[in-house]
Coordinates of C-alpha atoms in Angstrom, one line a residue:
M277 CA 77.5 9.8 384.3
D278 CA 75.3 7.9 381.8
K279 CA 72.2 6.8 383.7
Q280 CA 71.3 4.3 381.0
R281 CA 74.8 2.8 380.5
H282 CA 73.8 -0.5 382.1
A283 CA 70.1 -0.4 381.5
G284 CA 68.7 -3.9 381.0
T285 CA 71.6 -5.7 382.8
T286 CA 71.6 -7.6 386.0
A287 CA 74.8 -7.7 388.1
L288 CA 75.7 -9.8 391.2
V289 CA 78.0 -7.9 393.6
T290 CA 79.6 -9.5 396.7
G291 CA 80.8 -7.5 399.7
A292 CA 77.9 -5.0 399.0
G293 CA 77.8 -3.8 402.6
S294 CA 81.1 -1.9 402.6
G295 CA 84.1 -0.6 400.7
I296 CA 84.6 -1.2 397.0
G297 CA 81.6 -3.6 397.0
R298 CA 79.3 -0.8 398.2
A299 CA 80.9 1.6 395.7
T300 CA 80.3 -0.8 392.9
V301 CA 76.6 -1.2 393.8
L302 CA 76.1 2.6 394.0
R303 CA 77.8 3.1 390.6
L304 CA 76.0 0.3 388.8
V305 CA 72.6 1.2 390.1
A306 CA 73.1 4.9 389.3
E307 CA 73.9 3.8 385.7
G308 CA 70.7 1.8 385.3
A309 CA 71.7 -1.7 386.3
R310 CA 69.5 -4.0 388.4
V311 CA 71.9 -5.1 391.2
V312 CA 71.6 -8.1 393.5
G313 CA 74.2 -7.5 396.3
C314 CA 75.2 -9.7 399.2
D315 CA 77.2 -9.4 402.4
V316 CA 77.5 -11.3 405.7
N317 CA 76.8 -8.0 407.5
P318 CA 73.1 -7.0 407.5
D319 CA 73.9 -3.6 409.0
G320 CA 76.3 -2.9 406.1
L321 CA 73.6 -3.8 403.6
A322 CA 71.2 -1.5 405.4
E323 CA 73.6 1.4 405.1
T324 CA 74.1 0.7 401.3
S325 CA 70.3 0.7 401.0
R326 CA 70.0 4.0 402.9
L327 CA 72.6 5.7 400.6
L328 CA 70.6 4.6 397.5
D329 CA 67.3 5.6 399.1
E330 CA 68.7 9.2 399.4
A331 CA 69.1 9.2 395.6
G332 CA 65.7 7.6 395.0
L333 CA 67.3 4.3 394.0
S334 CA 67.3 0.8 395.3
F335 CA 68.9 -2.6 395.0
D336 CA 68.1 -6.2 396.0
A337 CA 70.0 -6.9 399.2
V338 CA 70.8 -10.5 400.3
V339 CA 72.4 -11.5 403.6
A340 CA 74.7 -14.4 402.5
D341 CA 78.0 -16.1 403.3
I342 CA 79.5 -16.9 400.0
T343 CA 81.6 -19.6 401.5
E344 CA 78.4 -21.6 402.0
Q345 CA 77.0 -23.3 398.9
A346 CA 73.4 -22.9 400.0
D347 CA 73.9 -19.2 400.4
V348 CA 75.5 -18.9 397.0
D349 CA 72.6 -20.8 395.3
A350 CA 70.1 -18.5 397.0
F351 CA 72.1 -15.4 396.0
V352 CA 72.3 -16.4 392.4
A353 CA 68.7 -17.4 392.2
R354 CA 67.6 -13.9 393.2
A355 CA 69.1 -12.7 389.9
G356 CA 66.6 -14.5 387.7
E357 CA 67.4 -15.8 384.2
R358 CA 70.1 -13.3 383.2
V359 CA 73.3 -12.3 385.0
D360 CA 76.1 -10.2 383.5
L361 CA 79.6 -11.4 384.4
L362 CA 81.7 -9.0 386.6
A363 CA 85.2 -10.5 386.8
N364 CA 88.0 -9.0 388.9
V365 CA 91.3 -9.7 387.1
A366 CA 93.8 -9.2 389.9
G367 CA 97.3 -7.6 389.7
G368 CA 100.4 -7.8 391.8
A369 CA 101.2 -6.1 395.1
G370 CA 104.4 -4.0 395.5
A371 CA 107.5 -5.5 397.2
T372 CA 108.6 -4.3 400.6
A373 CA 112.0 -4.0 402.3
S374 CA 111.8 -7.5 403.5
H375 CA 109.4 -9.5 401.2
D376 CA 108.4 -10.0 397.6
G377 CA 105.0 -8.6 396.6
A378 CA 102.1 -11.0 396.6
D379 CA 100.9 -12.3 393.2
A380 CA 97.4 -12.1 391.9
V381 CA 95.8 -9.8 394.5
D382 CA 93.7 -6.7 394.3
V383 CA 95.4 -4.3 396.7
H384 CA 92.5 -1.8 396.6
M385 CA 89.8 -4.4 397.5
A386 CA 88.8 -6.8 400.2
N387 CA 86.2 -9.6 400.4
C388 CA 86.7 -10.5 396.7
A389 CA 88.1 -13.5 394.9
I390 CA 89.0 -14.7 391.5
I391 CA 86.1 -16.4 389.8
P392 CA 87.0 -20.1 389.0
A393 CA 87.1 -20.9 385.3
E394 CA 84.6 -23.7 385.8
I395 CA 82.0 -21.3 387.2
I396 CA 82.4 -18.9 384.3
E397 CA 82.3 -21.7 381.7
S398 CA 79.2 -23.4 383.2
N399 CA 77.2 -20.1 383.4
Y400 CA 78.2 -18.1 380.4
M401 CA 78.9 -18.7 376.7
L402 CA 82.6 -18.2 377.3
R403 CA 85.7 -20.5 377.4
V404 CA 88.6 -19.4 379.6
E405 CA 91.6 -20.2 377.4
R406 CA 94.3 -18.7 379.7
Y407 CA 94.3 -18.0 383.4
E408 CA 97.9 -17.4 384.4
L409 CA 100.5 -15.2 386.0
R410 CA 102.1 -12.8 383.6
C411 CA 105.8 -13.5 383.3
D412 CA 108.0 -10.4 384.1
S413 CA 105.0 -8.3 385.1
G414 CA 106.5 -7.9 388.6
G415 CA 109.0 -5.1 389.0
A416 CA 112.6 -6.3 389.4
G417 CA 114.3 -5.7 392.7
E418 CA 116.2 -7.2 395.6
H419 CA 112.6 -8.1 396.5
R420 CA 110.5 -8.6 393.4
G421 CA 107.0 -7.1 392.8
G422 CA 104.0 -9.4 392.6
L423 CA 102.8 -10.6 389.3
G424 CA 99.5 -9.8 387.6
I425 CA 97.1 -12.2 386.0
R426 CA 96.3 -12.7 382.3
A427 CA 92.8 -13.9 381.6
D428 CA 91.6 -14.8 378.0
Y429 CA 87.9 -15.3 377.3
R430 CA 86.6 -16.8 374.0
N431 CA 83.1 -15.9 372.9
L432 CA 81.4 -19.3 372.2
S433 CA 78.0 -17.8 371.3
D434 CA 76.8 -17.1 367.8
V435 CA 76.2 -13.4 368.4
P436 CA 78.5 -10.4 369.3
M437 CA 79.1 -10.2 373.1
P438 CA 79.3 -6.8 374.7
Y439 CA 82.0 -6.0 377.3
L440 CA 82.9 -3.1 379.6
S441 CA 86.4 -2.6 380.8
E442 CA 87.6 -0.4 383.7
T443 CA 91.3 -1.0 383.9
E444 CA 93.7 0.7 386.3
Q445 CA 97.4 1.6 385.8
S446 CA 97.5 1.0 382.1
N447 CA 99.4 4.2 381.3
P448 CA 103.2 3.6 381.3
K449 CA 103.7 7.1 382.7
F450 CA 102.0 5.9 385.9
A451 CA 103.3 2.4 386.2
P452 CA 103.5 1.0 389.7
S453 CA 106.8 2.5 390.9
G454 CA 109.7 0.7 392.4
H455 CA 111.6 2.0 395.4
E456 CA 115.3 2.1 396.6
G457 CA 116.5 1.1 393.2
G458 CA 113.7 -1.3 392.4
L459 CA 112.1 -1.2 389.0
S460 CA 108.4 -0.4 388.1
G461 CA 105.9 -3.1 387.7
G462 CA 104.3 -3.9 384.3
V463 CA 101.2 -2.0 383.3
A464 CA 97.8 -3.4 382.5
S465 CA 96.5 -3.9 379.0
L466 CA 93.5 -5.2 377.0
A467 CA 93.6 -6.9 373.6
L468 CA 91.3 -8.6 371.1
L469 CA 92.7 -11.8 369.6
T470 CA 91.3 -12.6 366.2
E471 CA 92.3 -14.9 363.3
K472 CA 94.3 -11.9 361.9
G473 CA 96.3 -11.4 365.0
E474 CA 96.2 -9.3 368.2
V475 CA 94.6 -5.9 368.3
P476 CA 95.3 -3.6 371.2
L477 CA 92.1 -2.1 372.8
P478 CA 91.4 1.0 374.9
T479 CA 91.7 -0.1 378.5
K480 CA 88.6 1.9 379.6
G481 CA 85.4 1.7 377.7
E482 CA 82.9 -0.6 376.0
G483 CA 83.0 -2.8 372.9
K484 CA 81.9 -6.1 371.4
V485 CA 83.7 -9.4 370.9
D486 CA 82.5 -11.3 367.8
P487 CA 81.8 -15.0 367.9
G488 CA 85.0 -17.0 368.1
E489 CA 87.1 -14.1 369.1
V490 CA 89.0 -13.8 372.4
I491 CA 89.3 -10.8 374.7
S492 CA 92.5 -10.8 376.7
L493 CA 92.8 -9.0 380.0
R494 CA 96.3 -8.4 381.4
A495 CA 96.6 -7.0 384.9
G496 CA 99.7 -5.0 386.0
G497 CA 102.4 -6.1 388.5
G498 CA 103.8 -4.5 391.6
G499 CA 106.9 -2.4 391.9
G500 CA 110.2 -3.9 393.1
F501 CA 112.2 -2.9 396.1
G502 CA 116.0 -2.5 396.1
D503 CA 118.7 -3.1 393.5
P504 CA 117.8 -6.1 391.3
R505 CA 121.4 -7.2 391.2
T506 CA 121.4 -7.7 395.0
R507 CA 118.7 -10.3 394.8
K508 CA 119.9 -13.7 396.0
P509 CA 120.8 -15.9 393.0
E510 CA 118.8 -18.9 394.4
L511 CA 115.6 -16.7 394.4
V512 CA 116.2 -15.6 390.8
A513 CA 116.8 -19.2 389.8
A514 CA 113.5 -20.1 391.5
D515 CA 111.7 -17.3 389.7
V516 CA 113.0 -18.5 386.3
S517 CA 112.1 -22.1 387.1
S518 CA 108.5 -21.2 388.0
G519 CA 108.0 -18.9 385.0
R520 CA 107.8 -15.7 387.0
V521 CA 110.9 -14.2 385.4
S522 CA 112.2 -14.9 381.9
R523 CA 115.8 -16.0 381.5
E524 CA 116.4 -12.8 379.4
V525 CA 115.4 -10.5 382.3
A526 CA 117.2 -12.7 384.8
E527 CA 120.4 -12.3 382.9
D528 CA 120.1 -8.7 381.7
V529 CA 118.4 -7.1 384.8
Y530 CA 119.3 -9.3 387.7
G531 CA 122.8 -10.2 386.4
Y532 CA 122.0 -13.8 386.9
S533 CA 124.3 -16.5 385.5
P534 CA 123.3 -20.1 385.9

């Protein structure tokens, strides 16, 4: 672990009193970041503080309900002049024996939400150019896997902008698996969009985005359940109409014929 990896940065973390929120606080603080963490549960925040105290570390704990604007304003104000964006780009959940998987969720997390594009654009030198479900990212099946999100951010500043990516399930060998004949979901990926075209990037690591360039985060989808050719035709038609499934996949994988 690099104890200076995030030195000089300030991060806001919600849900800091439990689960992945607490784990995020512990990791960021251990790697040198100043962290302002909030939770509705003061006892949970106290436990996070205790765990940091044992390592001789600390963070700025705020009891706040992020559904209340006054609490959000107070939480953000504690960060000071600089805040580094931590965006969760959600993937798709796996299908079940009776239902399609949910789109755009983080199946490993709770108490988190997608950051609205308006919030990002009003607080950072970024423009959100795409925020959409990834067509065909959900594994095909009688019940289809949920779709992941694609989020594209353009650097509007006049200086290179650093980023840190921690992407899960980007290796095709470990794609979200299907069951009972269902197909695997699409894997996650990261790319840099420049005037010369699209450049694939390592999905874990650090880098910089030059002024005017776009970094594109593509979350994976969930695995499908059951033979795709047994999916009801009206459901396939609805998926094509909504852009969740391409016509090519509908015809070749689902056996759909309009």
